[in-house]
CSV table of C-alpha atoms and ligand atoms in Angstrom, one decimal:
chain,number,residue,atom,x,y,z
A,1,UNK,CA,3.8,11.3,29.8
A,2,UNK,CA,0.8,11.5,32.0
A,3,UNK,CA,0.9,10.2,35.8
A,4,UNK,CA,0.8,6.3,35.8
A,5,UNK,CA,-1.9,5.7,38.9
A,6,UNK,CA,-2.9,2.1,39.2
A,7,UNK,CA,-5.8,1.1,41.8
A,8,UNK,CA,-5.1,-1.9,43.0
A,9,UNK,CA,-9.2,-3.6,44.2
A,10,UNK,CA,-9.9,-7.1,46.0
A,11,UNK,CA,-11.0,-9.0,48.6
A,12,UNK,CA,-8.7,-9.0,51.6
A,13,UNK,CA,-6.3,-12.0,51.2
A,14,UNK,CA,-6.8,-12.2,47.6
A,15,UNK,CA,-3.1,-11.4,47.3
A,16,UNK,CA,-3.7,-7.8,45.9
A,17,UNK,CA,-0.9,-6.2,47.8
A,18,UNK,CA,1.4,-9.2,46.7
A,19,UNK,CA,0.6,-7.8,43.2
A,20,UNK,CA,1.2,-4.1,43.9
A,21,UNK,CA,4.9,-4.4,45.8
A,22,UNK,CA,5.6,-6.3,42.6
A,23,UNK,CA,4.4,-4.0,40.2
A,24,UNK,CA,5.8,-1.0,42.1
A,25,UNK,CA,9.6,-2.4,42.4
A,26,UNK,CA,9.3,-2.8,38.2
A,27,UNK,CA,7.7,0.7,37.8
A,28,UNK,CA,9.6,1.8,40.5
A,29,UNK,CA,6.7,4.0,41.5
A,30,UNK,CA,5.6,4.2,45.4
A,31,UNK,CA,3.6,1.1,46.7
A,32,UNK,CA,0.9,2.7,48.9
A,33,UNK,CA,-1.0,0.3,51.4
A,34,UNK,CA,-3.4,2.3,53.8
A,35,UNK,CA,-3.6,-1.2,55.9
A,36,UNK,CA,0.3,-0.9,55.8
A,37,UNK,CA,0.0,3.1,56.5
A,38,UNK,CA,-2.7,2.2,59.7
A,39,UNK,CA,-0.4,-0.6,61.2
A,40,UNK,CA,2.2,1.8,61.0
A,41,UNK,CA,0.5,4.1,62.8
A,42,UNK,CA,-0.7,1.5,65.4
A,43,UNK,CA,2.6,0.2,66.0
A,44,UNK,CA,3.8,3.7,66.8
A,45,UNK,CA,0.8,4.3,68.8
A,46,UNK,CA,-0.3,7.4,67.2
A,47,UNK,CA,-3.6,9.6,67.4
A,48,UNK,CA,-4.5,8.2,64.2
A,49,UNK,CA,-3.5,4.5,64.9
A,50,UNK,CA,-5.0,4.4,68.3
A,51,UNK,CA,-8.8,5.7,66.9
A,52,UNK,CA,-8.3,3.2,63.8
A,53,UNK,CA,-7.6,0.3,65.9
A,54,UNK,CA,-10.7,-0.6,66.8
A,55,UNK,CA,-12.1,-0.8,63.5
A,56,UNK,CA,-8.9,-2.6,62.5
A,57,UNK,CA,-9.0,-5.3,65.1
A,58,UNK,CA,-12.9,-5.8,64.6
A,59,UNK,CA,-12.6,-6.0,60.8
A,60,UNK,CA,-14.3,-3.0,59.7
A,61,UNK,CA,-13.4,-0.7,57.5
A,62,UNK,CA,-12.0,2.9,59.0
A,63,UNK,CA,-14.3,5.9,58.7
A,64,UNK,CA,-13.7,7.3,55.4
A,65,UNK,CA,-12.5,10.5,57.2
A,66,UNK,CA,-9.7,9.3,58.5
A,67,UNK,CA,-8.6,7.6,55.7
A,68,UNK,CA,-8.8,10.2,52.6
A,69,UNK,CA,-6.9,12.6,54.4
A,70,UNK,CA,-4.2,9.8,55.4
A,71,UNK,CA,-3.9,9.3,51.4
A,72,UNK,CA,-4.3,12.7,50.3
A,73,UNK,CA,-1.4,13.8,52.1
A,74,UNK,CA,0.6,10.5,50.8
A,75,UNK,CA,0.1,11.6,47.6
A,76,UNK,CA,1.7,14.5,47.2
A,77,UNK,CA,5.1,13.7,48.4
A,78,UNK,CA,7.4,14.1,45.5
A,79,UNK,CA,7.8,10.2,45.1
A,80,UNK,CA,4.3,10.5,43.9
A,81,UNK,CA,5.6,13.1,41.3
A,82,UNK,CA,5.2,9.9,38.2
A,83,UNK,CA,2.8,8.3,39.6
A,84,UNK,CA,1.8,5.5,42.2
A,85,UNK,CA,0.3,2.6,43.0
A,86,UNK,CA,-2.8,2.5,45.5
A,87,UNK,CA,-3.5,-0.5,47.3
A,88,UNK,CA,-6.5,-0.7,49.5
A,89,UNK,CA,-7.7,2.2,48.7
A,90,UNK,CA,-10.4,3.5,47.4
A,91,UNK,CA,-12.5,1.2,49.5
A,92,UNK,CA,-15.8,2.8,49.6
A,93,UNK,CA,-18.0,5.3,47.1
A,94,UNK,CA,-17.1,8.6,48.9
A,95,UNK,CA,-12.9,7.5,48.7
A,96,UNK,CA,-13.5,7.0,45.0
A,97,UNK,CA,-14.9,10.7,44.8
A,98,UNK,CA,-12.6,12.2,46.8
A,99,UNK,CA,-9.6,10.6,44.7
A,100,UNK,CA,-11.1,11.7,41.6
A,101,UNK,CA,-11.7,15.4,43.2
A,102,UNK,CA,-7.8,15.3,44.0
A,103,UNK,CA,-6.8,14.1,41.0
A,104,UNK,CA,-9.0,16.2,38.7
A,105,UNK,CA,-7.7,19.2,40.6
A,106,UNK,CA,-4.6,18.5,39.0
A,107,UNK,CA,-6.0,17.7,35.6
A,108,UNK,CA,-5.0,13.6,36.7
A,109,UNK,CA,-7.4,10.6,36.8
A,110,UNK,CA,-6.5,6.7,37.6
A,111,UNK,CA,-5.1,5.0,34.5
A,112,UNK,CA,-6.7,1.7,35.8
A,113,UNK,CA,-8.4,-0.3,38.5
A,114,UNK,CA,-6.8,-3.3,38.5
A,115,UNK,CA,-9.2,-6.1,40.1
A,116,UNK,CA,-8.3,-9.2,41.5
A,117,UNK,CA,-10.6,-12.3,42.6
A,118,UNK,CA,-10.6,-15.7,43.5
A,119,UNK,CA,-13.0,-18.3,45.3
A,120,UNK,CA,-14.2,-17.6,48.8
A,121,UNK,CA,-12.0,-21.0,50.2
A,122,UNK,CA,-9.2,-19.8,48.5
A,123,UNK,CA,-9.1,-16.3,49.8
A,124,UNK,CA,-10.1,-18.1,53.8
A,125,UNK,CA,-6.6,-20.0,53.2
A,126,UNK,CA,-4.6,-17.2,51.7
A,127,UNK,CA,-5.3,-15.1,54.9
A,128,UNK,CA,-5.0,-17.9,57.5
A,129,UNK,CA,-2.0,-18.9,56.1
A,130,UNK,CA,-0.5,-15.4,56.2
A,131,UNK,CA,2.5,-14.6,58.4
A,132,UNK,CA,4.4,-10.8,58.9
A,133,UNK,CA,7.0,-10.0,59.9
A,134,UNK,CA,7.0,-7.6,63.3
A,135,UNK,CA,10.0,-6.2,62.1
A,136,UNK,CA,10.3,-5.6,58.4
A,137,UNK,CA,6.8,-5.9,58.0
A,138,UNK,CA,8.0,-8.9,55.0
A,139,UNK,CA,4.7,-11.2,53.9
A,140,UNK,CA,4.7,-15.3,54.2
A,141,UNK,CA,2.4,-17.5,53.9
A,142,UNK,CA,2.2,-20.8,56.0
A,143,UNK,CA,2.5,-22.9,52.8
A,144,UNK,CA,3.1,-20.7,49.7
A,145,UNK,CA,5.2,-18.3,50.7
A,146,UNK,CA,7.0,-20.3,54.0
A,147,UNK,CA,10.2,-19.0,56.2
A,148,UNK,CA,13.0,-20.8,55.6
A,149,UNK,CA,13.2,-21.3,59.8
A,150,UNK,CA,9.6,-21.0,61.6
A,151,UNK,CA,8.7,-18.5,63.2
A,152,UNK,CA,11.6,-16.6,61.8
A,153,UNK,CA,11.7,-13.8,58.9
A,154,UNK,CA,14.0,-14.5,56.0
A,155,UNK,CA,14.6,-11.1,55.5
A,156,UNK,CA,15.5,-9.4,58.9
A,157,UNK,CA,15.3,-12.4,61.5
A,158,UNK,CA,12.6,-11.1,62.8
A,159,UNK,CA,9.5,-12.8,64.6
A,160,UNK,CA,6.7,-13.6,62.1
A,161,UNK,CA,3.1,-13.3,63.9
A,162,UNK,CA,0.0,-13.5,62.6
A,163,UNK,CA,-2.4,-10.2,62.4
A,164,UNK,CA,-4.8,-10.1,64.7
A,165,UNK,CA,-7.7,-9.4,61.8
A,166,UNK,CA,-6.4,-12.6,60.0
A,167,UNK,CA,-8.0,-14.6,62.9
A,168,UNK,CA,-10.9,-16.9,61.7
A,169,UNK,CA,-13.9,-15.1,63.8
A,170,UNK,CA,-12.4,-11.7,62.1
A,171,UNK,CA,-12.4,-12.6,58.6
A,172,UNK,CA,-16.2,-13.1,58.0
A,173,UNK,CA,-16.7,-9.8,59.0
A,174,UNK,CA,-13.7,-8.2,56.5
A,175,UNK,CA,-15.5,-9.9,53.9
A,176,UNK,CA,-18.9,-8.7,54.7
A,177,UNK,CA,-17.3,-5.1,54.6
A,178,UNK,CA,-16.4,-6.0,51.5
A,179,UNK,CA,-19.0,-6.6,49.7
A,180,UNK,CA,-21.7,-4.2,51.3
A,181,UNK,CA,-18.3,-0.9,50.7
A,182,UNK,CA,-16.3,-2.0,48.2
A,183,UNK,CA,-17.8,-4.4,46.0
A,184,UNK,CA,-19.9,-1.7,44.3
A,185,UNK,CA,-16.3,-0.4,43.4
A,186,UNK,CA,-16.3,-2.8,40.8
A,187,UNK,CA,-19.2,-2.0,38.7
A,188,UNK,CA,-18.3,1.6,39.1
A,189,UNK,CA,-14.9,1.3,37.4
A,190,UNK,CA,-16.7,-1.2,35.2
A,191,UNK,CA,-18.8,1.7,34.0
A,192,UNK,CA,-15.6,4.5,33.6
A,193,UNK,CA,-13.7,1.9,31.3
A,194,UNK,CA,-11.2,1.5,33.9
A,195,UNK,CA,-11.9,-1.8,34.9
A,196,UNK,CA,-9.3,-4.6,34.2
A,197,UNK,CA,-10.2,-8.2,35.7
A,198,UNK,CA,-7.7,-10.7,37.2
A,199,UNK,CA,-8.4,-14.4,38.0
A,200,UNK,CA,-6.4,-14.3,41.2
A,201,UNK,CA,-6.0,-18.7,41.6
A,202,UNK,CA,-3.4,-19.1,39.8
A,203,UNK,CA,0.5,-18.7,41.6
A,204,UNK,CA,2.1,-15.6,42.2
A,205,UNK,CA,4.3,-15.3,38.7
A,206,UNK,CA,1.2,-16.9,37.0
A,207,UNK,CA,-0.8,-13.4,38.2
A,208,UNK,CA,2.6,-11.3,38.3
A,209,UNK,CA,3.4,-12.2,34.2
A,210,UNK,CA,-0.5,-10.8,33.4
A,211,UNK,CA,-0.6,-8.2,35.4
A,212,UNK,CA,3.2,-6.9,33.9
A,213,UNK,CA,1.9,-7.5,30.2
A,214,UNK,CA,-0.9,-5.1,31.3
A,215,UNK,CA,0.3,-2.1,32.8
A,216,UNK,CA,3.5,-2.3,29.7
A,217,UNK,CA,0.4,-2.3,27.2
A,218,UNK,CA,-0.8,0.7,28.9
A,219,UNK,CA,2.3,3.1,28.8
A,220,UNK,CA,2.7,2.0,25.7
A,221,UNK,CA,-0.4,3.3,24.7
A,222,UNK,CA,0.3,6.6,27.2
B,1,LIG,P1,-5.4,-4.2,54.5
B,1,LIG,O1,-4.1,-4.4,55.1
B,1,LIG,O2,-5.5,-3.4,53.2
B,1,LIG,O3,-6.1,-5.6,54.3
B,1,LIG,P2,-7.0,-6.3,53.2
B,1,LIG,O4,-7.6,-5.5,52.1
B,1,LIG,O5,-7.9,-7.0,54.0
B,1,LIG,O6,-6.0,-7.0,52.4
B,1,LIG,P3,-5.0,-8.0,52.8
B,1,LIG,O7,-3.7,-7.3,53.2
B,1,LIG,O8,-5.6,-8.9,53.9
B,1,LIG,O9,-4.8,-8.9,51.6
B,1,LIG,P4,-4.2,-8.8,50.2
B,1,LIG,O10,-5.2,-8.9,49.1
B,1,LIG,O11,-3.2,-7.6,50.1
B,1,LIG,O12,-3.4,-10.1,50.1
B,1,LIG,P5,-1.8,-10.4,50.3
B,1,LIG,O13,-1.1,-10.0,49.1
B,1,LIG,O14,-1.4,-9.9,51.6
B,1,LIG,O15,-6.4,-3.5,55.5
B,1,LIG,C1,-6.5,-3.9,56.8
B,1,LIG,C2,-7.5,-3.1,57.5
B,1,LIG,O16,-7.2,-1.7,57.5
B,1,LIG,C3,-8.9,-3.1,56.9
B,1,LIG,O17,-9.7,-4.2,57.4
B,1,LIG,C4,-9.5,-1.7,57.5
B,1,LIG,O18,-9.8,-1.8,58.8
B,1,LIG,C5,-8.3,-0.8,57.3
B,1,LIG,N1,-8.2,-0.1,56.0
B,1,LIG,C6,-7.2,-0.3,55.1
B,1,LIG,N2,-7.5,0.5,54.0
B,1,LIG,C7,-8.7,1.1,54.3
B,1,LIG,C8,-9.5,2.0,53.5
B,1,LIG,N3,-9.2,2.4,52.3
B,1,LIG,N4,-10.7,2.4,54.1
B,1,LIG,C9,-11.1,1.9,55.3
B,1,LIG,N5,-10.3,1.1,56.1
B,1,LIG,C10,-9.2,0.7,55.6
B,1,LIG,O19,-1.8,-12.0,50.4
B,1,LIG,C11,-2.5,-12.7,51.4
B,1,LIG,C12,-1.7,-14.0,51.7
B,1,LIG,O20,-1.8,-14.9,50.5
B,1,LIG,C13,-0.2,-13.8,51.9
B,1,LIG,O21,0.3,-14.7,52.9
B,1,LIG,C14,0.5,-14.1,50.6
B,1,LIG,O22,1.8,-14.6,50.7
B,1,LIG,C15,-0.5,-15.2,50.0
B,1,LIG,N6,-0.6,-15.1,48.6
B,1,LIG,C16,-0.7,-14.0,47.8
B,1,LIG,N7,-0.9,-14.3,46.5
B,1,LIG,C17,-0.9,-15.7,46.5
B,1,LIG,C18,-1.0,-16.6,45.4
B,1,LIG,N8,-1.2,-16.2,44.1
B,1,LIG,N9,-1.0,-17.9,45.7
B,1,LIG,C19,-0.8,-18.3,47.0
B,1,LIG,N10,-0.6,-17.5,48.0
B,1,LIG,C20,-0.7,-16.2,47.8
């Protein structure tokens, strides 16, 4: 059976990587975040995380550079061997291409872009509302997805805080990287057949239960 490689495409906030850490526990495939991947880096203050910082904290995307070598080298540890799930990446043209030129080297290719929108005020409250955990790195949100004790993570009793590119000033400008970079994503995988469109308002399980149905109907298919 062929690789299953699922791009997972969005607005930030839209609850994209929500979708994928689900998906990848059922598949049991590797969930890859390249936000996840920088703030790893940034917490351990490497080369990497200290020259993607400022991009980070500023909401702006990180030079492509930096980024396709971050996920080319991701990919081919042997977790990756039956597949994986990309989150957050591709985010511009030139990722796309340079995915594909991976991928194609090995006789692979994406098996679907799965894209995810909602409303503008939805997405603003989805990201305000998000808390992480320093610790565990665990997601919350303030009124969907709240600790059981504030301040506190369920998981490892770690401090929740929120990221600094979740504040209000910071999120205009993510969005406006979005559509100028990635938003022409869309129409690309539109065109390659690859395209499969979620309304992203609904509740988590709501989403979850279409997005399952999906990917089954595609190894079905494999
Ligand atoms: P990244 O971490 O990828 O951020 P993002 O794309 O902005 O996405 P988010 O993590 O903000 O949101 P999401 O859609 O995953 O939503 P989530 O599930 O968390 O990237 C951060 C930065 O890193 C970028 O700005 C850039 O600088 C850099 N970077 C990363 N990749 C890059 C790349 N390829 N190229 C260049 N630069 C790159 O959900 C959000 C909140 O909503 C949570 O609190 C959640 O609990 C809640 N929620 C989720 N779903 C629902 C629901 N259905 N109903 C109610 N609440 C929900």
């Amino acid at each position: 059976m062929s690789k299953q490689i699922f791009v997972f495409l969005g607005p930030p906030g839209v609850g994209k990587g929500t979708q994928a850490a689900k998906l990848a526990a059922d598949l049991k495939l590797p969930h890859i975040s390249t936000g996840d991947l920088f703030r790893d880096h940034l917490k351990r203050e490497t080369e990497l995380g200290l020259k993607a910082k400022g991009y980070m904290n500023e909401g702006k995307l990180v030079p492509d550079e930096l980024v396709v070598d971050l996920v080319m080298d991701r990919i081919k540890n042997e977790d990756c061997n039956a597949g994986f799930i990309l989150d957050g990446f591709p985010r511009t043209v030139a990722q796309d291409e340079a995915l594909e030129k991976a991928l194609s080297a090995n006789g692979e290719k994406v098996s679907a872009a799965l894209y995810f929108d909602a409303p503008r005020d939805t997405i603003v409250e989805r990201i305000s509302g998000r808390r992480t955990c320093r610790g565990c790195g665990a997601m919350y949100h303030v009124k969907y997805a709240p600790t059981k004790q504030d301040g506190v993570c369920d998981a490892c009793g770690g401090e929740t805080y929120q990221r600094e590119d979740d504040a209000a000033e910071k999120v205009s400008e993510r969005l406006s990287e979005y559509d100028n970079k990635t938003g022409p994503l869309v129409p690309h995988y539109r065109e390659k057949g690859l395209l499969k469109e979620f309304d992203a308002q609904g509740g988590v399980d709501e989403i979850y239960a279409q997005v399952k149905a999906f990917a089954e109907g595609l190894k079905s298919q494999a």
